[in-house]
C-alpha cells in the first residue's frame, strides 16, 4: 500500500427521496451540511492519504468551502458528478493518480463512518483480495418477486446487505469502472474480481428519507 489510499466521496446525487430543496449532501445535519460529517471522518482517518469529493454539478465550490470550514486538509479536488452513481465514481477516479494503491469509495449519504472500518477493509486487500466491502446479515426473509407474485425464496444465510466504504486495488477498480451498477463491488465482481465481505456497522445507515436523517442526527 506504499503509494497511498485515496478516498472518493460520492455526494453528487439529487436526494429526491429526501425531498430537501438542496441536494442531499447539502441538507442540514445539525449545524453543517450532511457532507461535512463523512468528509471529516475520512479526513481524520490515519489510513486515508487523500480525498476527492464528487459534488452535484455547480456545487463543487460549496463542497470545497465545507472542506475548508471543517479543516479537512486531505481534500485534493471537488469535481462534478454524473447522472448515475457509477458515472460519479468515474468522475472521482479521474482525479486519482495512476500510482495510487487503493481506492476507497464512500457514499456521502452514509455519514457515520466508524474509525475501525477502514483498517478492516485494507486488511482484506493486504490478504490479496481485489476488493473488500462491509456488509450486514439480513433480518428479513427475502423473496424474488415478479408482477407481485413470488418466484422464489432466497437462502437467507447466503445473503448480506452491503454498505460503503468499499475498498479496491486501484488498478482493478479503474479497469472495472466503465460499467453501471448500484455499487462498485458489482462492477469488480462482473470483471472477475474477488471481493471479500467484512463486518459492516449499523451506524453506516444510508440517509434516504427525512426519518433517516433524524435517526442519524440522534446518533451523533
Ligand atoms: N450519487 C452520486 N451521483 C449520482 C447518484 C448518486 O454521487 N448520480 C451518490 C449520492 O450522493 C449518495 C450515494 O451515491 O451519496 C448513494 O445514492 P443515493 O442514496 O441513491 O442518493 P441520491 O441519488 O442522492 O438519492 P435519491 O436516489 O433519493 O435521489
Ligand atoms: Mg439515488
PDB file of C-alpha atoms and ligand atoms in Angstrom:
ATOM      1  CA  UNK A   1       0.000   0.000   0.000  1.00  0.00           C
ATOM      2  CA  UNK A   2       3.040   2.224  -0.381  1.00  0.00           C
ATOM      3  CA  UNK A   3       1.518   4.546  -2.945  1.00  0.00           C
ATOM      4  CA  UNK A   4      -1.384   5.728  -0.960  1.00  0.00           C
ATOM      5  CA  UNK A   5      -5.024   5.245  -0.115  1.00  0.00           C
ATOM      6  CA  UNK A   6      -7.341   7.602  -1.972  1.00  0.00           C
ATOM      7  CA  UNK A   7     -10.936   8.111  -0.920  1.00  0.00           C
ATOM      8  CA  UNK A   8     -13.615   9.071  -3.444  1.00  0.00           C
ATOM      9  CA  UNK A   9     -16.600  10.517  -1.597  1.00  0.00           C
ATOM     10  CA  UNK A  10     -19.634  10.372  -3.895  1.00  0.00           C
ATOM     11  CA  UNK A  11     -22.002  13.188  -2.992  1.00  0.00           C
ATOM     12  CA  UNK A  12     -23.464  14.090  -6.383  1.00  0.00           C
ATOM     13  CA  UNK A  13     -26.937  12.588  -6.000  1.00  0.00           C
ATOM     14  CA  UNK A  14     -30.014  14.785  -6.023  1.00  0.00           C
ATOM     15  CA  UNK A  15     -31.593  13.276  -2.946  1.00  0.00           C
ATOM     16  CA  UNK A  16     -35.057  13.048  -4.440  1.00  0.00           C
ATOM     17  CA  UNK A  17     -36.408  10.775  -1.706  1.00  0.00           C
ATOM     18  CA  UNK A  18     -35.125  13.131   0.988  1.00  0.00           C
ATOM     19  CA  UNK A  19     -37.001  15.962  -0.713  1.00  0.00           C
ATOM     20  CA  UNK A  20     -34.863  18.831   0.619  1.00  0.00           C
ATOM     21  CA  UNK A  21     -34.608  21.981  -1.514  1.00  0.00           C
ATOM     22  CA  UNK A  22     -30.838  21.374  -1.670  1.00  0.00           C
ATOM     23  CA  UNK A  23     -29.043  18.238  -2.929  1.00  0.00           C
ATOM     24  CA  UNK A  24     -28.871  15.582  -0.176  1.00  0.00           C
ATOM     25  CA  UNK A  25     -25.188  16.211   0.600  1.00  0.00           C
ATOM     26  CA  UNK A  26     -26.071  19.806   1.500  1.00  0.00           C
ATOM     27  CA  UNK A  27     -29.135  19.061   3.608  1.00  0.00           C
ATOM     28  CA  UNK A  28     -28.519  20.116   7.218  1.00  0.00           C
ATOM     29  CA  UNK A  29     -27.224  17.601   9.724  1.00  0.00           C
ATOM     30  CA  UNK A  30     -27.050  19.707  12.855  1.00  0.00           C
ATOM     31  CA  UNK A  31     -25.305  22.982  12.012  1.00  0.00           C
ATOM     32  CA  UNK A  32     -23.462  21.799   8.928  1.00  0.00           C
ATOM     33  CA  UNK A  33     -24.278  20.232   5.559  1.00  0.00           C
ATOM     34  CA  UNK A  34     -24.530  16.419   5.685  1.00  0.00           C
ATOM     35  CA  UNK A  35     -21.359  16.229   3.557  1.00  0.00           C
ATOM     36  CA  UNK A  36     -19.275  17.656   6.420  1.00  0.00           C
ATOM     37  CA  UNK A  37     -19.675  14.565   8.603  1.00  0.00           C
ATOM     38  CA  UNK A  38     -18.366  11.809   6.265  1.00  0.00           C
ATOM     39  CA  UNK A  39     -15.736  14.206   4.905  1.00  0.00           C
ATOM     40  CA  UNK A  40     -14.379  14.953   8.380  1.00  0.00           C
ATOM     41  CA  UNK A  41     -14.329  11.270   9.272  1.00  0.00           C
ATOM     42  CA  UNK A  42     -12.419  10.299   6.109  1.00  0.00           C
ATOM     43  CA  UNK A  43     -10.038  13.229   6.566  1.00  0.00           C
ATOM     44  CA  UNK A  44      -9.355  12.236  10.178  1.00  0.00           C
ATOM     45  CA  UNK A  45      -8.650   8.594   9.316  1.00  0.00           C
ATOM     46  CA  UNK A  46      -4.941   7.887   9.648  1.00  0.00           C
ATOM     47  CA  UNK A  47      -5.366   5.301   6.854  1.00  0.00           C
ATOM     48  CA  UNK A  48      -6.578   7.794   4.251  1.00  0.00           C
ATOM     49  CA  UNK A  49      -3.997   9.880   2.385  1.00  0.00           C
ATOM     50  CA  UNK A  50      -6.187  11.961   0.061  1.00  0.00           C
ATOM     51  CA  UNK A  51      -9.850  12.644  -0.634  1.00  0.00           C
ATOM     52  CA  UNK A  52     -11.710  13.522  -3.833  1.00  0.00           C
ATOM     53  CA  UNK A  53     -15.227  14.890  -3.386  1.00  0.00           C
ATOM     54  CA  UNK A  54     -17.716  14.288  -6.189  1.00  0.00           C
ATOM     55  CA  UNK A  55     -20.303  17.049  -5.872  1.00  0.00           C
ATOM     56  CA  UNK A  56     -23.560  17.779  -7.657  1.00  0.00           C
ATOM     57  CA  UNK A  57     -22.784  19.868 -10.765  1.00  0.00           C
ATOM     58  CA  UNK A  58     -22.376  23.534  -9.724  1.00  0.00           C
ATOM     59  CA  UNK A  59     -21.871  22.529  -6.072  1.00  0.00           C
ATOM     60  CA  UNK A  60     -18.101  21.930  -6.368  1.00  0.00           C
ATOM     61  CA  UNK A  61     -17.235  25.275  -4.816  1.00  0.00           C
ATOM     62  CA  UNK A  62     -19.634  24.907  -1.870  1.00  0.00           C
ATOM     63  CA  UNK A  63     -18.099  21.455  -1.332  1.00  0.00           C
ATOM     64  CA  UNK A  64     -14.611  22.991  -1.118  1.00  0.00           C
ATOM     65  CA  UNK A  65     -15.950  25.598   1.305  1.00  0.00           C
ATOM     66  CA  UNK A  66     -17.303  22.825   3.540  1.00  0.00           C
ATOM     67  CA  UNK A  67     -13.879  21.166   3.466  1.00  0.00           C
ATOM     68  CA  UNK A  68     -12.218  24.460   4.447  1.00  0.00           C
ATOM     69  CA  UNK A  69     -14.765  25.131   7.161  1.00  0.00           C
ATOM     70  CA  UNK A  70     -14.043  21.815   8.890  1.00  0.00           C
ATOM     71  CA  UNK A  71     -10.297  21.971   8.221  1.00  0.00           C
ATOM     72  CA  UNK A  72     -10.262  18.861   6.016  1.00  0.00           C
ATOM     73  CA  UNK A  73      -6.702  19.129   4.748  1.00  0.00           C
ATOM     74  CA  UNK A  74      -6.600  15.987   2.602  1.00  0.00           C
ATOM     75  CA  UNK A  75      -9.167  17.144   0.045  1.00  0.00           C
ATOM     76  CA  UNK A  76      -7.382  17.316  -3.309  1.00  0.00           C
ATOM     77  CA  UNK A  77     -10.318  18.163  -5.573  1.00  0.00           C
ATOM     78  CA  UNK A  78     -14.069  18.597  -5.810  1.00  0.00           C
ATOM     79  CA  UNK A  79     -15.416  17.576  -9.206  1.00  0.00           C
ATOM     80  CA  UNK A  80     -18.922  17.469 -10.680  1.00  0.00           C
ATOM     81  CA  UNK A  81     -20.659  14.098 -10.688  1.00  0.00           C
ATOM     82  CA  UNK A  82     -22.637  12.373 -13.409  1.00  0.00           C
ATOM     83  CA  UNK A  83     -26.174  11.125 -13.997  1.00  0.00           C
ATOM     84  CA  UNK A  84     -25.636   7.816 -12.189  1.00  0.00           C
ATOM     85  CA  UNK A  85     -23.643   6.783  -9.154  1.00  0.00           C
ATOM     86  CA  UNK A  86     -21.264   4.847 -11.416  1.00  0.00           C
ATOM     87  CA  UNK A  87     -20.706   7.955 -13.570  1.00  0.00           C
ATOM     88  CA  UNK A  88     -19.948   9.938 -10.416  1.00  0.00           C
ATOM     89  CA  UNK A  89     -17.433   7.300  -9.312  1.00  0.00           C
ATOM     90  CA  UNK A  90     -15.722   7.584 -12.712  1.00  0.00           C
ATOM     91  CA  UNK A  91     -15.546  11.377 -12.331  1.00  0.00           C
ATOM     92  CA  UNK A  92     -13.841  10.923  -8.968  1.00  0.00           C
ATOM     93  CA  UNK A  93     -11.472   8.227 -10.223  1.00  0.00           C
ATOM     94  CA  UNK A  94     -10.275  10.594 -12.951  1.00  0.00           C
ATOM     95  CA  UNK A  95      -8.693  12.692 -10.153  1.00  0.00           C
ATOM     96  CA  UNK A  96      -6.921   9.739  -8.551  1.00  0.00           C
ATOM     97  CA  UNK A  97      -3.293   9.469  -9.713  1.00  0.00           C
ATOM     98  CA  UNK A  98      -2.165   6.370 -11.634  1.00  0.00           C
ATOM     99  CA  UNK A  99       0.208   5.295  -8.872  1.00  0.00           C
ATOM    100  CA  UNK A 100      -2.448   5.221  -6.127  1.00  0.00           C
ATOM    101  CA  UNK A 101      -2.508   1.795  -4.486  1.00  0.00           C
ATOM    102  CA  UNK A 102      -6.013   1.675  -3.084  1.00  0.00           C
ATOM    103  CA  UNK A 103      -9.271   3.497  -3.759  1.00  0.00           C
ATOM    104  CA  UNK A 104     -11.997   3.673  -1.135  1.00  0.00           C
ATOM    105  CA  UNK A 105     -15.386   4.689  -2.483  1.00  0.00           C
ATOM    106  CA  UNK A 106     -17.795   6.036   0.112  1.00  0.00           C
ATOM    107  CA  UNK A 107     -21.368   7.355  -0.058  1.00  0.00           C
ATOM    108  CA  UNK A 108     -21.737  10.816   1.464  1.00  0.00           C
ATOM    109  CA  UNK A 109     -25.235   9.580   2.324  1.00  0.00           C
ATOM    110  CA  UNK A 110     -23.636   7.304   4.974  1.00  0.00           C
ATOM    111  CA  UNK A 111     -22.237   9.980   7.275  1.00  0.00           C
ATOM    112  CA  UNK A 112     -21.375   7.957  10.393  1.00  0.00           C
ATOM    113  CA  UNK A 113     -18.224   6.179   9.234  1.00  0.00           C
ATOM    114  CA  UNK A 114     -16.794   4.272  12.232  1.00  0.00           C
ATOM    115  CA  UNK A 115     -12.999   4.687  12.547  1.00  0.00           C
ATOM    116  CA  UNK A 116     -12.273   0.942  12.722  1.00  0.00           C
ATOM    117  CA  UNK A 117     -13.886   0.098   9.392  1.00  0.00           C
ATOM    118  CA  UNK A 118     -11.221   1.417   7.012  1.00  0.00           C
ATOM    119  CA  UNK A 119      -8.384  -0.691   8.524  1.00  0.00           C
ATOM    120  CA  UNK A 120     -10.685  -3.752   8.361  1.00  0.00           C
ATOM    121  CA  UNK A 121     -11.131  -3.201   4.621  1.00  0.00           C
ATOM    122  CA  UNK A 122      -7.434  -2.574   3.987  1.00  0.00           C
ATOM    123  CA  UNK A 123      -6.548  -5.761   5.825  1.00  0.00           C
ATOM    124  CA  UNK A 124      -8.634  -7.747   3.339  1.00  0.00           C
ATOM    125  CA  UNK A 125      -6.783  -6.146   0.431  1.00  0.00           C
ATOM    126  CA  UNK A 126      -3.473  -6.979   2.123  1.00  0.00           C
ATOM    127  CA  UNK A 127      -4.643 -10.626   2.149  1.00  0.00           C
ATOM    128  CA  UNK A 128      -4.773 -10.470  -1.639  1.00  0.00           C
ATOM    129  CA  UNK A 129      -8.412  -9.672  -2.423  1.00  0.00           C
ATOM    130  CA  UNK A 130      -9.242  -7.260  -5.263  1.00  0.00           C
ATOM    131  CA  UNK A 131     -11.902  -5.570  -3.186  1.00  0.00           C
ATOM    132  CA  UNK A 132     -13.473  -5.529   0.270  1.00  0.00           C
ATOM    133  CA  UNK A 133     -16.952  -4.396   1.235  1.00  0.00           C
ATOM    134  CA  UNK A 134     -18.728  -4.056   4.582  1.00  0.00           C
ATOM    135  CA  UNK A 135     -21.967  -5.989   4.916  1.00  0.00           C
ATOM    136  CA  UNK A 136     -24.646  -6.900   7.451  1.00  0.00           C
ATOM    137  CA  UNK A 137     -26.722 -10.069   7.628  1.00  0.00           C
ATOM    138  CA  UNK A 138     -30.385  -9.715   6.665  1.00  0.00           C
ATOM    139  CA  UNK A 139     -33.040  -9.824   9.353  1.00  0.00           C
ATOM    140  CA  UNK A 140     -35.946 -10.440   6.992  1.00  0.00           C
ATOM    141  CA  UNK A 141     -36.603 -13.312   4.634  1.00  0.00           C
ATOM    142  CA  UNK A 142     -36.027 -12.178   1.056  1.00  0.00           C
ATOM    143  CA  UNK A 143     -38.077 -13.338  -1.929  1.00  0.00           C
ATOM    144  CA  UNK A 144     -37.667 -12.801  -5.628  1.00  0.00           C
ATOM    145  CA  UNK A 145     -40.912 -11.376  -6.975  1.00  0.00           C
ATOM    146  CA  UNK A 146     -42.253 -10.748 -10.475  1.00  0.00           C
ATOM    147  CA  UNK A 147     -45.532  -8.931 -11.064  1.00  0.00           C
ATOM    148  CA  UNK A 148     -46.433  -9.160  -7.399  1.00  0.00           C
ATOM    149  CA  UNK A 149     -46.056 -12.942  -7.313  1.00  0.00           C
ATOM    150  CA  UNK A 150     -43.300 -14.824  -5.524  1.00  0.00           C
ATOM    151  CA  UNK A 151     -40.897 -16.570  -7.883  1.00  0.00           C
ATOM    152  CA  UNK A 152     -38.636 -17.975  -5.182  1.00  0.00           C
ATOM    153  CA  UNK A 153     -37.476 -17.580  -1.601  1.00  0.00           C
ATOM    154  CA  UNK A 154     -33.748 -16.973  -1.348  1.00  0.00           C
ATOM    155  CA  UNK A 155     -31.482 -18.733   1.132  1.00  0.00           C
ATOM    156  CA  UNK A 156     -31.085 -16.016   3.751  1.00  0.00           C
ATOM    157  CA  UNK A 157     -27.856 -17.421   5.157  1.00  0.00           C
ATOM    158  CA  UNK A 158     -26.239 -16.668   1.792  1.00  0.00           C
ATOM    159  CA  UNK A 159     -27.422 -13.058   1.601  1.00  0.00           C
ATOM    160  CA  UNK A 160     -25.989  -9.848   3.023  1.00  0.00           C
ATOM    161  CA  UNK A 161     -26.786  -6.142   2.702  1.00  0.00           C
ATOM    162  CA  UNK A 162     -23.709  -4.198   1.637  1.00  0.00           C
ATOM    163  CA  UNK A 163     -22.613  -0.747   2.696  1.00  0.00           C
ATOM    164  CA  UNK A 164     -19.789   1.649   1.933  1.00  0.00           C
ATOM    165  CA  UNK A 165     -16.898   2.460   2.116  1.00  0.00           C
ATOM    166  CA  UNK A 166     -15.844  -0.187  -0.382  1.00  0.00           C
ATOM    167  CA  UNK A 167     -12.091  -0.644  -0.891  1.00  0.00           C
ATOM    168  CA  UNK A 168     -10.386  -1.779  -4.080  1.00  0.00           C
ATOM    169  CA  UNK A 169      -6.964  -2.270  -5.549  1.00  0.00           C
ATOM    170  CA  UNK A 170      -6.893   0.957  -7.566  1.00  0.00           C
ATOM    171  CA  UNK A 171      -5.977  -0.637 -10.901  1.00  0.00           C
ATOM    172  CA  UNK A 172      -8.761  -3.223 -10.560  1.00  0.00           C
ATOM    173  CA  UNK A 173     -11.453  -0.621  -9.918  1.00  0.00           C
ATOM    174  CA  UNK A 174     -10.185   1.554 -12.746  1.00  0.00           C
ATOM    175  CA  UNK A 175     -10.483  -1.331 -15.207  1.00  0.00           C
ATOM    176  CA  UNK A 176     -13.949  -2.311 -13.994  1.00  0.00           C
ATOM    177  CA  UNK A 177     -15.370   1.187 -13.653  1.00  0.00           C
ATOM    178  CA  UNK A 178     -16.738   1.511 -17.203  1.00  0.00           C
ATOM    179  CA  UNK A 179     -19.916  -0.385 -16.294  1.00  0.00           C
ATOM    180  CA  UNK A 180     -23.069   0.579 -14.404  1.00  0.00           C
ATOM    181  CA  UNK A 181     -24.089  -0.851 -11.063  1.00  0.00           C
ATOM    182  CA  UNK A 182     -25.638   0.262  -7.795  1.00  0.00           C
ATOM    183  CA  UNK A 183     -22.311  -0.264  -6.035  1.00  0.00           C
ATOM    184  CA  UNK A 184     -18.676  -0.506  -7.129  1.00  0.00           C
ATOM    185  CA  UNK A 185     -18.180  -4.084  -5.999  1.00  0.00           C
ATOM    186  CA  UNK A 186     -20.750  -5.326  -8.535  1.00  0.00           C
ATOM    187  CA  UNK A 187     -18.570  -3.891 -11.325  1.00  0.00           C
ATOM    188  CA  UNK A 188     -15.444  -5.541  -9.953  1.00  0.00           C
ATOM    189  CA  UNK A 189     -17.337  -8.836  -9.495  1.00  0.00           C
ATOM    190  CA  UNK A 190     -18.573  -8.662 -13.105  1.00  0.00           C
ATOM    191  CA  UNK A 191     -14.966  -8.219 -14.216  1.00  0.00           C
ATOM    192  CA  UNK A 192     -13.998 -11.406 -12.358  1.00  0.00           C
ATOM    193  CA  UNK A 193     -12.513  -9.729  -9.282  1.00  0.00           C
ATOM    194  CA  UNK A 194     -12.570 -11.378  -5.832  1.00  0.00           C
ATOM    195  CA  UNK A 195     -14.363  -9.267  -3.263  1.00  0.00           C
ATOM    196  CA  UNK A 196     -14.159 -10.058   0.449  1.00  0.00           C
ATOM    197  CA  UNK A 197     -17.004  -9.314   2.838  1.00  0.00           C
ATOM    198  CA  UNK A 198     -16.026  -7.717   6.159  1.00  0.00           C
ATOM    199  CA  UNK A 199     -18.395  -6.993   9.068  1.00  0.00           C
ATOM    200  CA  UNK A 200     -20.407  -3.835   8.438  1.00  0.00           C
ATOM    201  CA  UNK A 201     -21.867  -1.481  11.004  1.00  0.00           C
ATOM    202  CA  UNK A 202     -25.471  -0.453  11.807  1.00  0.00           C
ATOM    203  CA  UNK A 203     -24.286   3.133  12.187  1.00  0.00           C
ATOM    204  CA  UNK A 204     -23.491   3.192   8.461  1.00  0.00           C
ATOM    205  CA  UNK A 205     -27.188   3.630   7.745  1.00  0.00           C
ATOM    206  CA  UNK A 206     -27.732   5.341   4.401  1.00  0.00           C
ATOM    207  CA  UNK A 207     -29.712   8.548   4.678  1.00  0.00           C
ATOM    208  CA  UNK A 208     -32.550   8.153   2.195  1.00  0.00           C
ATOM    209  CA  UNK A 209     -35.631   9.718   3.840  1.00  0.00           C
ATOM    210  CA  UNK A 210     -36.161  12.564   6.344  1.00  0.00           C
ATOM    211  CA  UNK A 211     -36.665   9.921   9.080  1.00  0.00           C
ATOM    212  CA  UNK A 212     -33.174   8.520   8.306  1.00  0.00           C
ATOM    213  CA  UNK A 213     -31.697  11.992   8.671  1.00  0.00           C
ATOM    214  CA  UNK A 214     -33.374  12.378  12.072  1.00  0.00           C
ATOM    215  CA  UNK A 215     -32.102   8.976  13.177  1.00  0.00           C
ATOM    216  CA  UNK A 216     -28.521   9.834  12.190  1.00  0.00           C
ATOM    217  CA  UNK A 217     -28.831  13.182  13.964  1.00  0.00           C
ATOM    218  CA  UNK A 218     -29.973  11.425  17.138  1.00  0.00           C
ATOM    219  CA  UNK A 219     -26.965   9.068  16.955  1.00  0.00           C
ATOM    220  CA  UNK A 220     -24.435  11.903  16.702  1.00  0.00           C
TER     221      UNK A 220
HETATM  222  N1  LIG B   1     -24.630   9.554  -6.053  1.00  0.00           N
HETATM  223  C1  LIG B   1     -23.775  10.282  -6.866  1.00  0.00           C
HETATM  224  N2  LIG B   1     -24.146  10.578  -8.156  1.00  0.00           N
HETATM  225  C2  LIG B   1     -25.334  10.175  -8.633  1.00  0.00           C
HETATM  226  C3  LIG B   1     -26.208   9.421  -7.814  1.00  0.00           C
HETATM  227  C4  LIG B   1     -25.827   9.128  -6.507  1.00  0.00           C
HETATM  228  O1  LIG B   1     -22.683  10.683  -6.428  1.00  0.00           O
HETATM  229  N3  LIG B   1     -25.664  10.492  -9.885  1.00  0.00           N
HETATM  230  C5  LIG B   1     -24.243   9.314  -4.664  1.00  0.00           C
HETATM  231  C6  LIG B   1     -25.179  10.017  -3.678  1.00  0.00           C
HETATM  232  O2  LIG B   1     -24.754  11.364  -3.495  1.00  0.00           O
HETATM  233  C7  LIG B   1     -25.060   9.163  -2.429  1.00  0.00           C
HETATM  234  C8  LIG B   1     -24.730   7.776  -2.988  1.00  0.00           C
HETATM  235  O3  LIG B   1     -24.358   7.942  -4.363  1.00  0.00           O
HETATM  236  O4  LIG B   1     -24.019   9.590  -1.570  1.00  0.00           O
HETATM  237  C9  LIG B   1     -25.910   6.810  -2.858  1.00  0.00           C
HETATM  238  O5  LIG B   1     -27.006   7.299  -3.629  1.00  0.00           O
HETATM  239  P1  LIG B   1     -28.464   7.584  -3.076  1.00  0.00           P
HETATM  240  O6  LIG B   1     -28.530   7.270  -1.636  1.00  0.00           O
HETATM  241  O7  LIG B   1     -29.436   6.983  -4.027  1.00  0.00           O
HETATM  242  O8  LIG B   1     -28.537   9.189  -3.144  1.00  0.00           O
HETATM  243  P2  LIG B   1     -29.354  10.096  -4.148  1.00  0.00           P
HETATM  244  O9  LIG B   1     -29.280   9.524  -5.525  1.00  0.00           O
HETATM  245  O10 LIG B   1     -28.873  11.479  -3.931  1.00  0.00           O
HETATM  246  O11 LIG B   1     -30.834   9.986  -3.561  1.00  0.00           O
HETATM  247  P3  LIG B   1     -32.187   9.695  -4.381  1.00  0.00           P
HETATM  248  O12 LIG B   1     -31.954   8.359  -5.055  1.00  0.00           O
HETATM  249  O13 LIG B   1     -33.259   9.684  -3.335  1.00  0.00           O
HETATM  250  O14 LIG B   1     -32.337  10.815  -5.372  1.00  0.00           O
HETATM  251 MG1  LIG B   2     -30.158   7.571  -5.966  1.00  0.00          MG
END
